[in-house]
Amino acid sequence: MTKHLLSIDDVSAEEIQQLFATAAEMHDVQKREVKKLPALRGRTVINLFFEDSTRTRSSFEIAGKWLSADVINLSAKGSSASKGESLRDTVLTVTAMGVDGLVMRHSASGAAHQVAGWLDIPVINAGDGMHEHPTQALLDGYTLQRQLGGPGSLEGKRIAIVGDLTHSRVFRSNVKSLIKLGASVTAVAPPTLMPSGITEWAKADGFATSYSLDDVLPEVDAVMMLRVQRERMSGGYFPTSREYTVGYGLTRQRLAMLREGAPILHPGPMNRGLEISPEAADAASSRILDQVSAGVAIRMSVLYHLLAGEESA
Ligand code: NCD
């Protein structure tokens, strides 16, 4: 298994299945009254978040705690990063305290890679700018695979990833991971929210692109809706919210175009009424809360494989 998890490039298809198999065991822990495993007893994990987060940070925190690790949360607001300390000094300072693993989120693409080069403890990328968010893609793949029939079930399945692709690290990690799992991916967005150079990239990596959600929806086995990331936008990417919803929202009307039971995913946080309607978010086929619960299991699995490694396996 990889030392760091910075990108989906760090894990092979077999390793992804190995992470999923451990996650499935960890998932059962959630149903217990006493949710503790001793695997990381005596280890310390730091969650260093330079960007806002609700679910990813709490998910890593719960995952570490259920494995009996000591988990410390640090955010940029309230840390010396806001006093002008460099990223290198911040991470060297916190890790000098005897930390065994670092989970980090940063607004700069490539930040986790850079930090991994400065440290000899495992670094897990919890989102770097518009680049990657590997544990999100793993929990999405895990959720889909369970829904579609277990190991191997993503082979040949068509998955649409829809929305603000330009700004989405979830998209970039998911494309790689779903392709490794054998799925056939179609990326759907308005022209202004398609990453530049996507045509060559899609050709090289083997996925499809489309500007028409209406054409794609009836053909897919599952759909992943992504948030419109206004905080990363500096201009007008679409005329009005209403127009975005009309063209690219998973509206109540569009729900009927999906195959019966086709899972609906969204990594959260959702803009209800913009990219996803309440009817879709709360539909019987919505797997959005399953994604959240899978998130803890996947992060337990990742922490276990990277921190406990061979010794306790
Ligand atoms: C995503 C992220 O932060 O990249 N959220 C998450 O981790 N659940 C997607 C988003 O912010 O839209």
mmCIF file of C-alpha atoms and ligand atoms in Angstrom:
data_model
loop_
_atom_site.group_PDB
_atom_site.id
_atom_site.type_symbol
_atom_site.label_atom_id
_atom_site.label_comp_id
_atom_site.label_asym_id
_atom_site.label_seq_id
_atom_site.Cartn_x
_atom_site.Cartn_y
_atom_site.Cartn_z
ATOM 1 C CA MET A 1 0.000 0.000 0.000
ATOM 2 C CA THR A 2 1.061 3.560 -0.683
ATOM 3 C CA LYS A 3 2.826 5.573 2.024
ATOM 4 C CA HIS A 4 0.797 8.749 1.409
ATOM 5 C CA LEU A 5 -2.646 9.149 -0.132
ATOM 6 C CA LEU A 6 -2.292 12.336 -2.146
ATOM 7 C CA SER A 7 -4.062 11.331 -5.326
ATOM 8 C CA ILE A 8 -6.000 8.397 -6.752
ATOM 9 C CA ASP A 9 -2.822 7.839 -8.801
ATOM 10 C CA ASP A 10 -1.279 6.486 -5.579
ATOM 11 C CA VAL A 11 -3.558 3.426 -5.491
ATOM 12 C CA SER A 12 -4.045 0.611 -7.995
ATOM 13 C CA ALA A 13 -7.405 -0.991 -8.774
ATOM 14 C CA GLU A 14 -6.458 -3.918 -6.499
ATOM 15 C CA GLU A 15 -5.501 -1.585 -3.674
ATOM 16 C CA ILE A 16 -8.803 0.245 -4.058
ATOM 17 C CA GLN A 17 -10.637 -3.072 -3.666
ATOM 18 C CA GLN A 18 -8.475 -3.857 -0.640
ATOM 19 C CA LEU A 19 -9.400 -0.482 0.890
ATOM 20 C CA PHE A 20 -13.074 -1.198 0.131
ATOM 21 C CA ALA A 21 -12.901 -4.641 1.751
ATOM 22 C CA THR A 22 -11.426 -3.190 4.945
ATOM 23 C CA ALA A 23 -13.984 -0.361 4.814
ATOM 24 C CA ALA A 24 -16.796 -2.931 4.667
ATOM 25 C CA GLU A 25 -15.506 -4.455 7.908
ATOM 26 C CA MET A 26 -15.151 -1.006 9.458
ATOM 27 C CA HIS A 27 -18.673 -0.141 8.312
ATOM 28 C CA ASP A 28 -20.076 -2.810 10.622
ATOM 29 C CA VAL A 29 -18.466 -1.034 13.574
ATOM 30 C CA GLN A 30 -20.891 1.861 13.017
ATOM 31 C CA LYS A 31 -23.801 -0.379 13.909
ATOM 32 C CA ARG A 32 -22.312 -1.381 17.257
ATOM 33 C CA GLU A 33 -23.165 0.267 20.522
ATOM 34 C CA VAL A 34 -19.467 0.551 21.417
ATOM 35 C CA LYS A 35 -17.767 1.850 18.271
ATOM 36 C CA LYS A 36 -14.104 1.340 19.127
ATOM 37 C CA LEU A 37 -11.379 -0.785 17.618
ATOM 38 C CA PRO A 38 -7.911 -0.801 19.195
ATOM 39 C CA ALA A 39 -5.988 -0.687 15.866
ATOM 40 C CA LEU A 40 -4.441 2.786 16.261
ATOM 41 C CA ARG A 41 -4.181 2.932 20.041
ATOM 42 C CA GLY A 42 -1.247 5.134 21.037
ATOM 43 C CA ARG A 43 -1.047 6.861 17.632
ATOM 44 C CA THR A 44 -1.742 10.537 17.048
ATOM 45 C CA VAL A 45 -3.328 11.996 13.936
ATOM 46 C CA ILE A 46 -3.538 15.706 13.142
ATOM 47 C CA ASN A 47 -6.334 17.089 10.984
ATOM 48 C CA LEU A 48 -4.935 20.304 9.558
ATOM 49 C CA PHE A 49 -7.642 22.175 7.668
ATOM 50 C CA PHE A 50 -6.834 25.441 5.928
ATOM 51 C CA GLU A 51 -10.242 25.465 4.207
ATOM 52 C CA ASP A 52 -13.769 25.153 5.575
ATOM 53 C CA SER A 53 -15.187 21.697 6.007
ATOM 54 C CA THR A 54 -18.001 20.006 7.885
ATOM 55 C CA ARG A 55 -18.228 16.435 6.766
ATOM 56 C CA THR A 56 -14.686 15.650 5.690
ATOM 57 C CA ARG A 57 -13.118 16.921 8.880
ATOM 58 C CA SER A 58 -15.622 15.362 11.251
ATOM 59 C CA SER A 59 -15.489 12.150 9.246
ATOM 60 C CA PHE A 60 -11.698 11.907 9.615
ATOM 61 C CA GLU A 61 -12.031 12.779 13.282
ATOM 62 C CA ILE A 62 -14.636 10.086 13.947
ATOM 63 C CA ALA A 63 -12.656 7.571 11.876
ATOM 64 C CA GLY A 64 -9.492 8.202 13.898
ATOM 65 C CA LYS A 65 -11.351 8.040 17.207
ATOM 66 C CA TRP A 66 -13.133 4.791 16.371
ATOM 67 C CA LEU A 67 -9.701 3.314 15.682
ATOM 68 C CA SER A 68 -8.591 4.567 19.137
ATOM 69 C CA ALA A 69 -6.109 7.139 17.777
ATOM 70 C CA ASP A 70 -5.736 10.510 19.469
ATOM 71 C CA VAL A 71 -7.038 13.054 16.970
ATOM 72 C CA ILE A 72 -6.201 16.739 17.060
ATOM 73 C CA ASN A 73 -8.020 19.256 14.880
ATOM 74 C CA LEU A 74 -6.300 22.403 13.720
ATOM 75 C CA SER A 75 -7.757 24.987 11.397
ATOM 76 C CA ALA A 76 -6.079 27.946 9.742
ATOM 77 C CA LYS A 77 -8.377 30.349 11.539
ATOM 78 C CA GLY A 78 -7.109 30.378 15.077
ATOM 79 C CA SER A 79 -3.692 28.871 14.230
ATOM 80 C CA SER A 80 -0.427 30.709 13.642
ATOM 81 C CA ALA A 81 -0.956 30.363 9.877
ATOM 82 C CA SER A 82 -3.164 33.444 10.286
ATOM 83 C CA LYS A 83 -0.167 35.234 11.864
ATOM 84 C CA GLY A 84 1.887 34.803 8.715
ATOM 85 C CA GLU A 85 3.667 31.517 9.430
ATOM 86 C CA SER A 86 4.616 29.616 6.270
ATOM 87 C CA LEU A 87 2.984 26.291 5.416
ATOM 88 C CA ARG A 88 6.352 24.558 5.858
ATOM 89 C CA ASP A 89 6.895 26.004 9.335
ATOM 90 C CA THR A 90 3.327 25.172 10.383
ATOM 91 C CA VAL A 91 3.525 21.516 9.344
ATOM 92 C CA LEU A 92 7.051 21.038 10.716
ATOM 93 C CA THR A 93 5.934 22.559 14.023
ATOM 94 C CA VAL A 94 2.843 20.426 14.456
ATOM 95 C CA THR A 95 4.540 17.239 13.362
ATOM 96 C CA ALA A 96 7.552 17.870 15.656
ATOM 97 C CA MET A 97 5.178 17.074 18.506
ATOM 98 C CA GLY A 98 5.374 13.380 17.721
ATOM 99 C CA VAL A 99 2.520 12.929 15.306
ATOM 100 C CA ASP A 100 2.017 9.681 13.360
ATOM 101 C CA GLY A 101 -0.163 10.920 10.505
ATOM 102 C CA LEU A 102 -1.291 14.181 8.929
ATOM 103 C CA VAL A 103 -4.638 14.751 7.232
ATOM 104 C CA MET A 104 -4.688 18.042 5.417
ATOM 105 C CA ARG A 105 -6.903 20.300 3.346
ATOM 106 C CA HIS A 106 -5.560 23.390 1.622
ATOM 107 C CA SER A 107 -6.807 25.817 -1.001
ATOM 108 C CA ALA A 108 -3.655 25.438 -3.125
ATOM 109 C CA SER A 109 -3.554 22.604 -5.644
ATOM 110 C CA GLY A 110 -0.448 20.525 -4.933
ATOM 111 C CA ALA A 111 -0.161 21.583 -1.265
ATOM 112 C CA ALA A 112 -0.438 18.032 0.093
ATOM 113 C CA HIS A 113 2.230 16.786 -2.346
ATOM 114 C CA GLN A 114 4.571 19.498 -1.227
ATOM 115 C CA VAL A 115 3.992 18.792 2.454
ATOM 116 C CA ALA A 116 4.526 15.055 1.921
ATOM 117 C CA GLY A 117 7.986 15.901 0.608
ATOM 118 C CA TRP A 118 8.871 17.628 3.885
ATOM 119 C CA LEU A 119 7.685 14.873 6.238
ATOM 120 C CA ASP A 120 8.349 11.224 6.785
ATOM 121 C CA ILE A 121 4.939 10.412 8.266
ATOM 122 C CA PRO A 122 1.932 9.471 6.083
ATOM 123 C CA VAL A 123 0.097 12.460 4.607
ATOM 124 C CA ILE A 124 -3.532 12.116 3.503
ATOM 125 C CA ASN A 125 -4.908 14.706 1.119
ATOM 126 C CA ALA A 126 -8.370 15.805 2.269
ATOM 127 C CA GLY A 127 -8.701 18.205 -0.667
ATOM 128 C CA ASP A 128 -6.100 20.434 -2.344
ATOM 129 C CA GLY A 129 -7.604 23.348 -4.226
ATOM 130 C CA MET A 130 -9.129 22.260 -7.505
ATOM 131 C CA HIS A 131 -6.836 19.251 -7.782
ATOM 132 C CA GLU A 132 -7.814 16.088 -5.876
ATOM 133 C CA HIS A 133 -9.870 14.721 -3.007
ATOM 134 C CA PRO A 134 -9.013 11.028 -3.030
ATOM 135 C CA THR A 135 -10.935 9.832 0.040
ATOM 136 C CA GLN A 136 -14.119 11.423 -1.366
ATOM 137 C CA ALA A 137 -13.691 9.493 -4.615
ATOM 138 C CA LEU A 138 -13.039 6.288 -2.660
ATOM 139 C CA LEU A 139 -16.173 6.707 -0.580
ATOM 140 C CA ASP A 140 -18.178 7.479 -3.728
ATOM 141 C CA GLY A 141 -16.831 4.389 -5.513
ATOM 142 C CA TYR A 142 -17.462 2.268 -2.419
ATOM 143 C CA THR A 143 -21.056 3.541 -2.133
ATOM 144 C CA LEU A 144 -21.726 2.912 -5.831
ATOM 145 C CA GLN A 145 -20.148 -0.529 -5.807
ATOM 146 C CA ARG A 146 -22.277 -1.595 -2.838
ATOM 147 C CA GLN A 147 -25.399 -0.241 -4.522
ATOM 148 C CA LEU A 148 -24.724 -1.834 -7.865
ATOM 149 C CA GLY A 149 -23.977 -5.325 -6.515
ATOM 150 C CA GLY A 150 -20.587 -5.593 -4.765
ATOM 151 C CA PRO A 151 -16.998 -6.058 -5.961
ATOM 152 C CA GLY A 152 -16.681 -5.903 -9.751
ATOM 153 C CA SER A 153 -20.164 -4.436 -10.195
ATOM 154 C CA LEU A 154 -18.905 -1.100 -11.548
ATOM 155 C CA GLU A 155 -17.395 -2.877 -14.535
ATOM 156 C CA GLY A 156 -19.084 -1.489 -17.664
ATOM 157 C CA LYS A 157 -21.549 0.686 -15.719
ATOM 158 C CA ARG A 158 -22.229 4.190 -17.007
ATOM 159 C CA ILE A 159 -21.849 6.986 -14.489
ATOM 160 C CA ALA A 160 -22.578 10.659 -15.163
ATOM 161 C CA ILE A 161 -20.689 13.306 -13.187
ATOM 162 C CA VAL A 162 -22.572 16.574 -13.546
ATOM 163 C CA GLY A 163 -21.962 20.185 -12.626
ATOM 164 C CA ASP A 164 -19.170 22.596 -11.856
ATOM 165 C CA LEU A 165 -16.363 20.400 -13.163
ATOM 166 C CA THR A 166 -13.868 23.228 -13.564
ATOM 167 C CA HIS A 167 -13.620 23.870 -9.847
ATOM 168 C CA SER A 168 -14.096 20.303 -8.665
ATOM 169 C CA ARG A 169 -11.377 18.186 -7.076
ATOM 170 C CA VAL A 170 -14.114 15.597 -6.426
ATOM 171 C CA PHE A 171 -14.558 15.297 -10.187
ATOM 172 C CA ARG A 172 -10.825 14.942 -10.849
ATOM 173 C CA SER A 173 -10.397 12.192 -8.271
ATOM 174 C CA ASN A 174 -13.603 10.405 -9.243
ATOM 175 C CA VAL A 175 -12.789 10.227 -12.929
ATOM 176 C CA LYS A 176 -9.569 8.378 -12.121
ATOM 177 C CA SER A 177 -11.095 6.132 -9.511
ATOM 178 C CA LEU A 178 -14.248 5.175 -11.432
ATOM 179 C CA ILE A 179 -12.189 4.399 -14.531
ATOM 180 C CA LYS A 180 -9.900 2.178 -12.425
ATOM 181 C CA LEU A 181 -13.014 0.407 -11.177
ATOM 182 C CA GLY A 182 -14.047 -0.298 -14.763
ATOM 183 C CA ALA A 183 -16.905 2.210 -15.078
ATOM 184 C CA SER A 184 -17.597 4.298 -18.115
ATOM 185 C CA VAL A 185 -17.765 7.959 -17.116
ATOM 186 C CA THR A 186 -19.550 10.837 -18.848
ATOM 187 C CA ALA A 187 -18.673 14.325 -17.628
ATOM 188 C CA VAL A 188 -21.573 16.760 -18.065
ATOM 189 C CA ALA A 189 -21.337 20.538 -17.667
ATOM 190 C CA PRO A 190 -22.134 23.760 -19.459
ATOM 191 C CA PRO A 191 -19.242 24.832 -21.728
ATOM 192 C CA THR A 192 -18.188 27.507 -19.224
ATOM 193 C CA LEU A 193 -17.763 24.956 -16.424
ATOM 194 C CA MET A 194 -15.877 22.332 -18.448
ATOM 195 C CA PRO A 195 -12.187 22.384 -17.456
ATOM 196 C CA SER A 196 -9.990 23.766 -20.199
ATOM 197 C CA GLY A 197 -8.297 21.063 -22.241
ATOM 198 C CA ILE A 198 -10.890 18.470 -21.230
ATOM 199 C CA THR A 199 -11.241 17.126 -24.785
ATOM 200 C CA GLU A 200 -7.618 15.912 -24.932
ATOM 201 C CA TRP A 201 -7.741 14.774 -21.317
ATOM 202 C CA ALA A 202 -10.965 12.792 -21.911
ATOM 203 C CA LYS A 203 -9.412 11.165 -24.969
ATOM 204 C CA ALA A 204 -6.232 10.246 -23.105
ATOM 205 C CA ASP A 205 -7.967 8.897 -19.986
ATOM 206 C CA GLY A 206 -10.957 7.329 -21.713
ATOM 207 C CA PHE A 207 -14.062 9.169 -20.609
ATOM 208 C CA ALA A 208 -16.829 11.009 -22.477
ATOM 209 C CA THR A 209 -18.059 14.592 -22.196
ATOM 210 C CA SER A 210 -21.432 16.147 -22.935
ATOM 211 C CA TYR A 211 -23.143 19.512 -22.692
ATOM 212 C CA SER A 212 -26.578 17.891 -22.551
ATOM 213 C CA LEU A 213 -27.816 16.462 -19.274
ATOM 214 C CA ASP A 214 -31.095 15.507 -20.924
ATOM 215 C CA ASP A 215 -29.300 13.302 -23.453
ATOM 216 C CA VAL A 216 -27.138 11.592 -20.839
ATOM 217 C CA LEU A 217 -29.562 10.985 -17.952
ATOM 218 C CA PRO A 218 -31.677 8.206 -19.524
ATOM 219 C CA GLU A 219 -28.507 6.269 -20.427
ATOM 220 C CA VAL A 220 -26.731 6.083 -17.071
ATOM 221 C CA ASP A 221 -26.684 3.614 -14.179
ATOM 222 C CA ALA A 222 -25.958 6.331 -11.602
ATOM 223 C CA VAL A 223 -25.580 10.079 -11.453
ATOM 224 C CA MET A 224 -23.238 12.167 -9.317
ATOM 225 C CA MET A 225 -24.261 15.810 -8.950
ATOM 226 C CA LEU A 226 -21.577 18.325 -7.974
ATOM 227 C CA ARG A 227 -21.944 21.619 -6.169
ATOM 228 C CA VAL A 228 -21.715 24.941 -7.946
ATOM 229 C CA GLN A 229 -18.633 26.300 -6.128
ATOM 230 C CA ARG A 230 -19.376 29.990 -6.007
ATOM 231 C CA GLU A 231 -16.495 30.650 -3.592
ATOM 232 C CA ARG A 232 -14.029 29.605 -6.323
ATOM 233 C CA MET A 233 -15.702 31.693 -9.047
ATOM 234 C CA SER A 234 -14.447 35.122 -9.900
ATOM 235 C CA GLY A 235 -16.780 35.990 -12.746
ATOM 236 C CA GLY A 236 -20.019 35.020 -14.422
ATOM 237 C CA TYR A 237 -19.908 31.351 -15.321
ATOM 238 C CA PHE A 238 -23.638 31.267 -16.054
ATOM 239 C CA PRO A 239 -26.227 34.016 -16.539
ATOM 240 C CA THR A 240 -28.550 33.286 -13.603
ATOM 241 C CA SER A 241 -29.089 30.511 -11.076
ATOM 242 C CA ARG A 242 -32.421 29.795 -12.712
ATOM 243 C CA GLU A 243 -30.739 29.185 -16.078
ATOM 244 C CA TYR A 244 -28.202 26.880 -14.487
ATOM 245 C CA THR A 245 -30.977 24.833 -12.896
ATOM 246 C CA VAL A 246 -32.958 24.687 -16.129
ATOM 247 C CA GLY A 247 -29.958 23.369 -18.050
ATOM 248 C CA TYR A 248 -28.034 21.319 -15.499
ATOM 249 C CA GLY A 249 -30.035 20.873 -12.297
ATOM 250 C CA LEU A 250 -31.360 17.488 -11.246
ATOM 251 C CA THR A 251 -34.896 18.850 -11.124
ATOM 252 C CA ARG A 252 -38.064 16.999 -10.190
ATOM 253 C CA GLN A 253 -38.911 16.675 -13.896
ATOM 254 C CA ARG A 254 -35.506 15.213 -14.715
ATOM 255 C CA LEU A 255 -35.829 12.568 -12.008
ATOM 256 C CA ALA A 256 -38.308 10.775 -14.252
ATOM 257 C CA MET A 257 -35.646 10.516 -16.980
ATOM 258 C CA LEU A 258 -33.378 8.383 -14.801
ATOM 259 C CA ARG A 259 -33.575 4.597 -14.921
ATOM 260 C CA GLU A 260 -35.625 3.256 -12.079
ATOM 261 C CA GLY A 261 -33.574 3.008 -8.891
ATOM 262 C CA ALA A 262 -30.444 4.582 -10.431
ATOM 263 C CA PRO A 263 -28.460 5.903 -7.441
ATOM 264 C CA ILE A 264 -28.156 9.682 -7.026
ATOM 265 C CA LEU A 265 -24.953 10.908 -5.356
ATOM 266 C CA HIS A 266 -23.769 14.319 -4.179
ATOM 267 C CA PRO A 267 -20.616 14.836 -2.082
ATOM 268 C CA GLY A 268 -22.206 17.728 -0.205
ATOM 269 C CA PRO A 269 -22.603 20.440 0.774
ATOM 270 C CA MET A 270 -25.670 20.734 -1.480
ATOM 271 C CA ASN A 271 -27.146 23.870 -2.942
ATOM 272 C CA ARG A 272 -30.722 22.654 -2.770
ATOM 273 C CA GLY A 273 -32.759 24.200 -5.570
ATOM 274 C CA LEU A 274 -29.660 24.995 -7.663
ATOM 275 C CA GLU A 275 -27.827 21.845 -8.817
ATOM 276 C CA ILE A 276 -30.190 19.438 -7.072
ATOM 277 C CA SER A 277 -33.881 19.698 -6.244
ATOM 278 C CA PRO A 278 -35.215 18.661 -2.832
ATOM 279 C CA GLU A 279 -37.156 15.892 -4.597
ATOM 280 C CA ALA A 280 -33.912 14.433 -5.981
ATOM 281 C CA ALA A 281 -31.908 14.926 -2.783
ATOM 282 C CA ASP A 282 -34.576 13.155 -0.743
ATOM 283 C CA ALA A 283 -35.595 10.558 -3.357
ATOM 284 C CA ALA A 284 -35.687 6.871 -2.388
ATOM 285 C CA SER A 285 -32.761 6.335 -4.779
ATOM 286 C CA SER A 286 -30.688 9.136 -3.236
ATOM 287 C CA ARG A 287 -27.550 7.699 -1.641
ATOM 288 C CA ILE A 288 -26.309 11.011 -0.229
ATOM 289 C CA LEU A 289 -26.497 10.009 3.433
ATOM 290 C CA ASP A 290 -25.034 6.591 2.614
ATOM 291 C CA GLN A 291 -22.059 8.485 1.192
ATOM 292 C CA VAL A 292 -21.632 10.251 4.519
ATOM 293 C CA SER A 293 -21.700 7.044 6.500
ATOM 294 C CA ALA A 294 -19.403 5.313 3.980
ATOM 295 C CA GLY A 295 -17.042 8.274 4.427
ATOM 296 C CA VAL A 296 -16.248 7.253 7.982
ATOM 297 C CA ALA A 297 -15.667 3.613 6.976
ATOM 298 C CA ILE A 298 -13.391 4.578 4.072
ATOM 299 C CA ARG A 299 -11.368 6.954 6.227
ATOM 300 C CA MET A 300 -11.018 4.291 8.920
ATOM 301 C CA SER A 301 -9.749 1.943 6.236
ATOM 302 C CA VAL A 302 -7.293 4.501 4.823
ATOM 303 C CA LEU A 303 -5.972 5.450 8.278
ATOM 304 C CA TYR A 304 -5.645 1.790 9.183
ATOM 305 C CA HIS A 305 -3.728 0.809 6.027
ATOM 306 C CA LEU A 306 -1.440 3.841 6.106
ATOM 307 C CA LEU A 307 -0.783 4.075 9.830
ATOM 308 C CA ALA A 308 -1.084 0.562 11.196
ATOM 309 C CA GLY A 309 0.301 -0.955 7.998
ATOM 310 C CA GLU A 310 1.844 -4.377 7.946
ATOM 311 C CA GLU A 311 2.655 -4.582 11.667
ATOM 312 C CA SER A 312 -0.928 -4.935 12.821
ATOM 313 C CA ALA A 313 -2.451 -6.414 9.657
HETATM 314 C C1 NCD B 1 -16.291 18.670 -1.550
HETATM 315 C C2 NCD B 1 -14.967 19.392 -1.409
HETATM 316 O O1 NCD B 1 -14.705 20.013 -0.392
HETATM 317 O O2 NCD B 1 -14.219 19.318 -2.360
HETATM 318 N N1 NCD B 1 -16.993 18.475 -0.376
HETATM 319 C C3 NCD B 1 -16.658 17.446 0.447
HETATM 320 O O3 NCD B 1 -15.510 17.184 0.729
HETATM 321 N N2 NCD B 1 -17.679 16.705 0.911
HETATM 322 C C4 NCD B 1 -17.125 19.225 -2.620
HETATM 323 C C5 NCD B 1 -17.641 20.625 -2.467
HETATM 324 O O4 NCD B 1 -17.166 21.409 -1.665
HETATM 325 O O5 NCD B 1 -18.558 20.943 -3.234
#
